[in-house]
Coordinates of C-alpha atoms and ligand atoms in Angstrom, one line a residue:
M1 CA 6.5 24.5 -0.6
E2 CA 10.2 23.4 0.0
R3 CA 10.8 19.9 1.4
R4 CA 12.2 21.3 4.9
T5 CA 9.5 23.3 5.3
F6 CA 6.8 21.2 4.8
L7 CA 8.8 18.7 7.3
A8 CA 8.9 21.3 9.5
S9 CA 5.2 21.9 9.3
L10 CA 4.1 18.5 9.0
S11 CA 6.1 17.3 12.7
A12 CA 4.5 21.0 14.3
A13 CA 1.1 19.6 13.1
A14 CA 1.7 16.4 14.7
V15 CA 2.2 18.3 18.0
A16 CA -0.2 20.5 17.7
S17 CA -2.6 17.8 17.0
Q18 CA -2.5 16.5 20.8
V19 CA -4.1 19.8 21.9
P20 CA -7.0 20.5 20.1
L21 CA -7.9 17.0 19.2
K22 CA -8.6 16.2 22.8
A23 CA -11.3 18.9 22.6
V24 CA -13.0 17.5 19.8
D25 CA -12.9 13.5 21.1
G26 CA -15.8 11.6 20.4
P27 CA -17.7 10.4 18.0
A28 CA -16.9 12.7 15.1
A29 CA -13.1 12.9 15.7
G30 CA -10.7 9.9 15.2
R31 CA -7.2 9.0 14.7
I32 CA -6.0 5.5 12.0
T33 CA -2.4 5.1 11.5
L34 CA -1.5 3.3 7.9
L35 CA 1.5 1.5 8.0
H36 CA 2.9 -0.1 4.8
T37 CA 5.1 -1.7 2.9
N38 CA 6.1 -2.1 -1.0
D39 CA 8.5 -4.1 -3.2
T40 CA 9.3 -6.5 -0.8
H41 CA 10.3 -8.8 -3.2
S42 CA 10.5 -12.3 -1.5
R43 CA 12.7 -10.8 1.1
I44 CA 11.9 -13.2 4.1
E45 CA 15.1 -12.8 5.5
P46 CA 16.9 -9.7 6.5
F47 CA 19.8 -8.3 4.3
G48 CA 22.9 -9.9 4.9
P49 CA 26.7 -8.0 5.1
G50 CA 28.0 -6.4 2.0
N51 CA 24.4 -5.1 1.2
G52 CA 25.7 -1.0 2.2
A53 CA 23.5 1.0 4.1
I54 CA 20.7 -1.8 4.1
S55 CA 22.9 -4.5 5.3
G56 CA 21.5 -6.1 8.8
K57 CA 17.8 -4.5 8.0
G58 CA 14.5 -6.2 6.9
G59 CA 13.2 -9.8 7.5
M60 CA 9.7 -10.4 7.7
A61 CA 9.9 -11.9 11.5
R62 CA 11.1 -8.6 12.5
R63 CA 8.4 -6.7 10.6
A64 CA 5.9 -8.5 12.8
T65 CA 7.5 -7.8 15.7
L66 CA 7.3 -4.0 15.0
V67 CA 3.8 -4.0 13.8
K68 CA 2.7 -6.0 17.0
Q69 CA 4.2 -3.8 18.8
L70 CA 2.7 -0.8 16.6
R71 CA -0.9 -2.8 17.1
S72 CA -0.7 -2.7 20.9
Q73 CA 0.0 0.8 21.0
L74 CA -2.4 2.3 18.7
D75 CA -6.0 2.2 18.7
S76 CA -6.9 2.5 14.6
V77 CA -4.4 0.7 12.3
L78 CA -4.3 -0.6 8.7
L79 CA -1.7 -2.7 7.3
L80 CA -1.3 -1.8 3.6
D81 CA 1.2 -3.1 0.8
A82 CA 1.6 -1.3 -3.0
G83 CA 2.8 -4.7 -4.6
D84 CA 5.5 -6.6 -6.1
T85 CA 5.6 -9.1 -3.5
F86 CA 7.1 -11.6 -5.8
Q87 CA 10.4 -12.6 -7.3
G88 CA 14.2 -11.5 -5.8
T89 CA 15.3 -14.4 -3.7
P90 CA 15.6 -18.3 -3.8
Y91 CA 12.5 -18.2 -1.5
F92 CA 10.4 -17.0 -4.4
N93 CA 11.7 -19.7 -6.7
R94 CA 11.1 -22.3 -4.1
Y95 CA 7.3 -21.4 -3.1
K96 CA 6.1 -19.3 -6.0
G97 CA 4.8 -16.4 -3.9
R98 CA 2.9 -18.6 -1.7
L99 CA 5.6 -18.1 1.1
D100 CA 5.2 -14.6 1.0
Y101 CA 1.5 -13.9 0.9
Q102 CA 0.9 -17.0 3.9
L103 CA 3.4 -14.8 5.9
M104 CA 1.3 -11.5 4.9
R105 CA -1.7 -12.9 6.2
M106 CA 0.3 -14.1 9.5
I107 CA 1.5 -10.8 10.3
G108 CA -2.0 -9.1 10.2
Y109 CA -2.2 -6.9 6.6
D110 CA -5.4 -5.8 5.7
A111 CA -4.9 -5.3 2.0
T112 CA -2.4 -5.4 -1.3
T113 CA -2.1 -4.3 -4.7
L114 CA -0.5 -6.2 -7.7
G115 CA 2.8 -5.1 -9.2
N116 CA 4.3 -5.9 -12.3
H117 CA 6.4 -8.8 -11.0
D118 CA 3.6 -10.4 -9.2
F119 CA 3.1 -11.7 -12.7
D120 CA 6.2 -13.3 -13.0
N121 CA 4.8 -16.8 -13.1
G122 CA 1.9 -15.9 -14.8
V123 CA -2.2 -15.6 -13.6
G124 CA -2.5 -18.9 -12.5
M125 CA 0.8 -19.2 -10.3
L126 CA -0.6 -16.1 -9.2
I127 CA -3.5 -17.2 -8.0
E128 CA -2.2 -20.4 -6.7
A129 CA -0.5 -18.3 -4.2
I130 CA -3.9 -16.0 -3.0
E131 CA -5.3 -19.2 -2.7
S132 CA -2.8 -20.8 -0.7
M133 CA -2.9 -17.7 1.7
E134 CA -6.9 -17.5 1.5
Q135 CA -7.0 -21.6 2.7
L136 CA -4.1 -21.2 5.3
K137 CA -5.6 -22.1 9.2
H138 CA -4.6 -18.6 11.1
R139 CA -6.8 -16.0 13.4
N140 CA -5.8 -13.5 11.0
P141 CA -8.9 -13.1 8.1
P142 CA -6.8 -13.3 4.2
F143 CA -6.2 -9.9 3.5
A144 CA -8.0 -8.0 -0.1
F145 CA -6.1 -7.4 -3.3
L146 CA -7.4 -4.4 -4.6
N147 CA -7.3 -2.6 -7.9
C148 CA -9.1 -0.8 -10.3
N149 CA -7.4 -0.6 -13.5
F150 CA -7.0 -4.1 -14.6
D151 CA -9.8 -5.2 -16.6
C152 CA -10.3 -9.0 -16.0
K153 CA -13.3 -9.9 -18.5
G154 CA -10.7 -12.5 -19.7
A155 CA -9.3 -13.7 -16.6
P156 CA -12.3 -14.2 -14.4
A157 CA -10.4 -16.3 -12.0
L158 CA -8.2 -13.3 -10.9
G159 CA -11.3 -10.9 -11.6
T160 CA -13.1 -12.9 -9.0
R161 CA -10.3 -12.2 -6.1
L162 CA -9.2 -8.5 -7.4
R163 CA -11.7 -6.0 -5.4
P164 CA -11.9 -2.1 -6.9
Y165 CA -11.8 -1.1 -3.2
L166 CA -12.5 -1.9 0.5
V167 CA -14.2 0.0 3.2
R168 CA -12.9 -0.1 6.5
E169 CA -14.6 1.5 9.7
F170 CA -12.9 2.5 12.6
P171 CA -14.2 4.7 15.8
G172 CA -14.3 8.2 14.3
V173 CA -13.0 7.3 10.8
R174 CA -14.5 5.6 7.3
V175 CA -11.1 4.8 5.2
G176 CA -11.5 3.6 1.5
I177 CA -8.8 1.7 -0.2
T178 CA -8.2 1.2 -3.8
G179 CA -5.0 0.6 -5.8
V180 CA -3.7 0.8 -9.2
G181 CA -1.0 -1.0 -11.4
V182 CA 1.6 -0.1 -13.8
A183 CA 1.4 -1.0 -17.4
F184 CA 2.4 -4.4 -18.6
A185 CA 4.2 -3.2 -21.7
G186 CA 7.8 -3.9 -21.1
L187 CA 7.6 -5.3 -17.8
V188 CA 5.2 -8.5 -18.0
A189 CA 5.3 -10.9 -21.1
P190 CA 1.8 -10.9 -22.5
K191 CA 1.4 -14.5 -21.7
N192 CA 1.6 -13.7 -18.3
H193 CA -1.0 -11.1 -18.2
E194 CA -3.1 -13.0 -20.4
G195 CA -7.2 -12.1 -20.3
I196 CA -6.0 -8.8 -18.4
T197 CA -6.1 -5.3 -20.0
W198 CA -4.7 -2.2 -18.4
K199 CA -6.4 0.6 -17.9
D200 CA -5.5 4.0 -17.6
P201 CA -4.7 4.6 -13.7
Y202 CA -6.1 8.1 -13.5
E203 CA -9.3 7.8 -15.3
S204 CA -9.9 4.3 -13.5
L205 CA -9.4 6.0 -10.0
K206 CA -11.9 9.0 -10.5
P207 CA -14.8 7.1 -10.7
V208 CA -13.9 4.9 -7.7
V209 CA -12.6 8.0 -5.7
K210 CA -16.0 9.6 -6.6
R211 CA -17.7 6.5 -5.2
L212 CA -15.9 6.3 -2.3
R213 CA -16.2 9.9 -1.5
E214 CA -19.8 10.2 -2.1
I215 CA -21.5 7.0 -2.2
E216 CA -19.6 4.9 0.5
K217 CA -19.2 8.2 2.9
V218 CA -15.4 7.6 3.5
D219 CA -13.5 10.2 5.3
L220 CA -10.3 9.2 4.1
V221 CA -9.0 7.9 1.0
V222 CA -5.8 5.7 0.3
V223 CA -4.7 4.4 -2.8
L224 CA -2.0 1.6 -3.0
S225 CA -0.1 2.7 -6.2
H226 CA 2.4 0.3 -8.1
L227 CA 2.9 3.2 -10.7
G228 CA 6.4 4.5 -9.7
Y229 CA 7.2 7.7 -7.6
D230 CA 8.9 10.0 -10.1
N231 CA 8.6 9.1 -13.9
R232 CA 10.4 11.9 -15.7
D233 CA 9.0 10.8 -18.9
G234 CA 6.1 12.1 -18.0
A235 CA 4.5 8.6 -17.4
Y236 CA 2.0 8.0 -14.7
D237 CA 3.5 8.5 -11.4
D238 CA 2.5 9.2 -7.5
L239 CA 3.3 12.5 -7.6
R240 CA 1.3 13.7 -10.7
L241 CA -1.6 11.4 -9.3
P242 CA -2.9 13.9 -6.6
G243 CA -3.3 16.9 -9.5
Q244 CA -5.2 14.5 -11.8
V245 CA -7.5 12.9 -9.4
A246 CA -8.7 14.9 -6.5
G247 CA -10.1 13.5 -3.2
I248 CA -7.0 11.2 -2.4
D249 CA -5.6 11.9 0.8
A250 CA -2.7 9.1 0.9
V251 CA -0.6 7.5 -1.7
I252 CA 1.2 4.1 -0.8
G253 CA 3.9 3.7 -3.6
G254 CA 5.8 1.4 -5.1
H255 CA 7.7 0.1 -7.8
S256 CA 10.4 2.6 -8.0
H257 CA 12.0 1.4 -5.2
T258 CA 12.1 5.2 -3.9
F259 CA 13.8 5.3 -0.2
L260 CA 11.7 8.4 1.4
D261 CA 12.3 9.5 5.0
A262 CA 8.7 10.9 5.2
P263 CA 5.9 11.2 3.4
V264 CA 5.9 14.3 0.7
K265 CA 2.6 16.9 0.5
V266 CA 1.2 17.1 -2.9
K267 CA -1.2 19.9 -3.5
Q268 CA -4.6 19.0 -5.1
A269 CA -8.0 20.2 -5.8
L270 CA -9.3 19.3 -2.9
G271 CA -6.7 19.6 -0.1
E272 CA -3.4 18.2 0.1
T273 CA -2.2 14.6 -0.4
L274 CA 0.5 12.6 1.6
V275 CA 2.7 10.5 -1.0
F276 CA 4.9 7.9 0.5
Q277 CA 7.5 4.8 -0.2
V278 CA 9.8 3.3 1.6
G279 CA 12.4 1.7 -1.0
F280 CA 12.1 -2.0 -1.0
G281 CA 12.6 -5.3 0.5
G282 CA 10.9 -5.1 3.8
V283 CA 14.3 -2.4 5.0
N284 CA 11.6 0.4 6.3
L285 CA 8.3 -0.2 7.7
G286 CA 6.2 3.5 6.5
R287 CA 4.1 5.0 9.1
M288 CA 1.5 7.5 8.1
D289 CA -0.8 9.1 11.0
F290 CA -4.2 11.1 10.5
A291 CA -6.2 12.8 12.7
L292 CA -9.8 13.5 11.7
A293 CA -12.6 15.7 12.9
R294 CA -15.9 15.5 11.6
G295 CA -15.1 13.9 8.6
A296 CA -12.2 16.5 7.6
V297 CA -7.9 15.7 8.0
K298 CA -7.2 18.4 10.7
A299 CA -3.6 16.8 10.9
A300 CA -0.7 14.5 8.9
S301 CA 2.7 13.0 9.6
G302 CA 4.5 10.3 9.0
A303 CA 8.0 8.3 8.8
A304 CA 10.0 5.5 8.0
M305 CA 10.6 3.4 10.4
P306 CA 14.0 1.1 10.0
V307 CA 12.9 -2.7 10.4
V308 CA 16.1 -4.0 12.8
G309 CA 16.8 -6.5 15.3
Ligands
LIG401 ZN1 6.8 -2.9 -9.9

């Protein structure tokens, strides 16, 4: 489908969904909104002048305000991130990622995954940042770290903190979330991922998605992917993922810093997958809305929302 046609059909579906869903509202119908970021790269503050189109955008305080507004308007919300929280500003050099993760907890993130840059100071420093977030005294619970393609047998301290998936229950919608990371080769120095073996993300996802669908009985499967949007060399990426692993409803992407205005719909064996990514640096907040009835997606739409003052 042409992108323009797809976008038009998305907004039509979103409008149309308002009417029939009212009729089927009840225990078997539900809605869920996914809010998401990727590659925030220690951008605690908004971008300053001289940054072209992104000048004056972003900032974690503004992101917090936007998320709070949306949560007050919507019943069922998940706030997710696709990795590469670390590296990019003096805040990272000073606080080694502890500040980023602590602020993410204060904003109310539910889960993230790990990108290559999250290993920039090695596994030990990554664990210290995770622990500082977990130990923070705050009303929001610690958020989850999701990944199913890192074999952490040689790094149990990280392995115990990485979960293959998370299941969250909302009225009328049971959501399963998992995550995959990009290959370390050429991106992460061997000493910085000591004890961790990267595995094929498609093959790692297949049993997890199957388990989420068949055993955990989720209605919606979400993948936090740090693979990149469109790797033209044929390597693993978000556009190819739905065709390789059936049964994924949403891919929240990262790594390639791709600015999309709205999710792209990709056909797969069991229907369609919304693939989305919102640039980098917290410039935009992604939003995807799903309306479900009797465990099936009836309408889906989304958009990137600029994070501005
Ligand atoms: Zn990356």
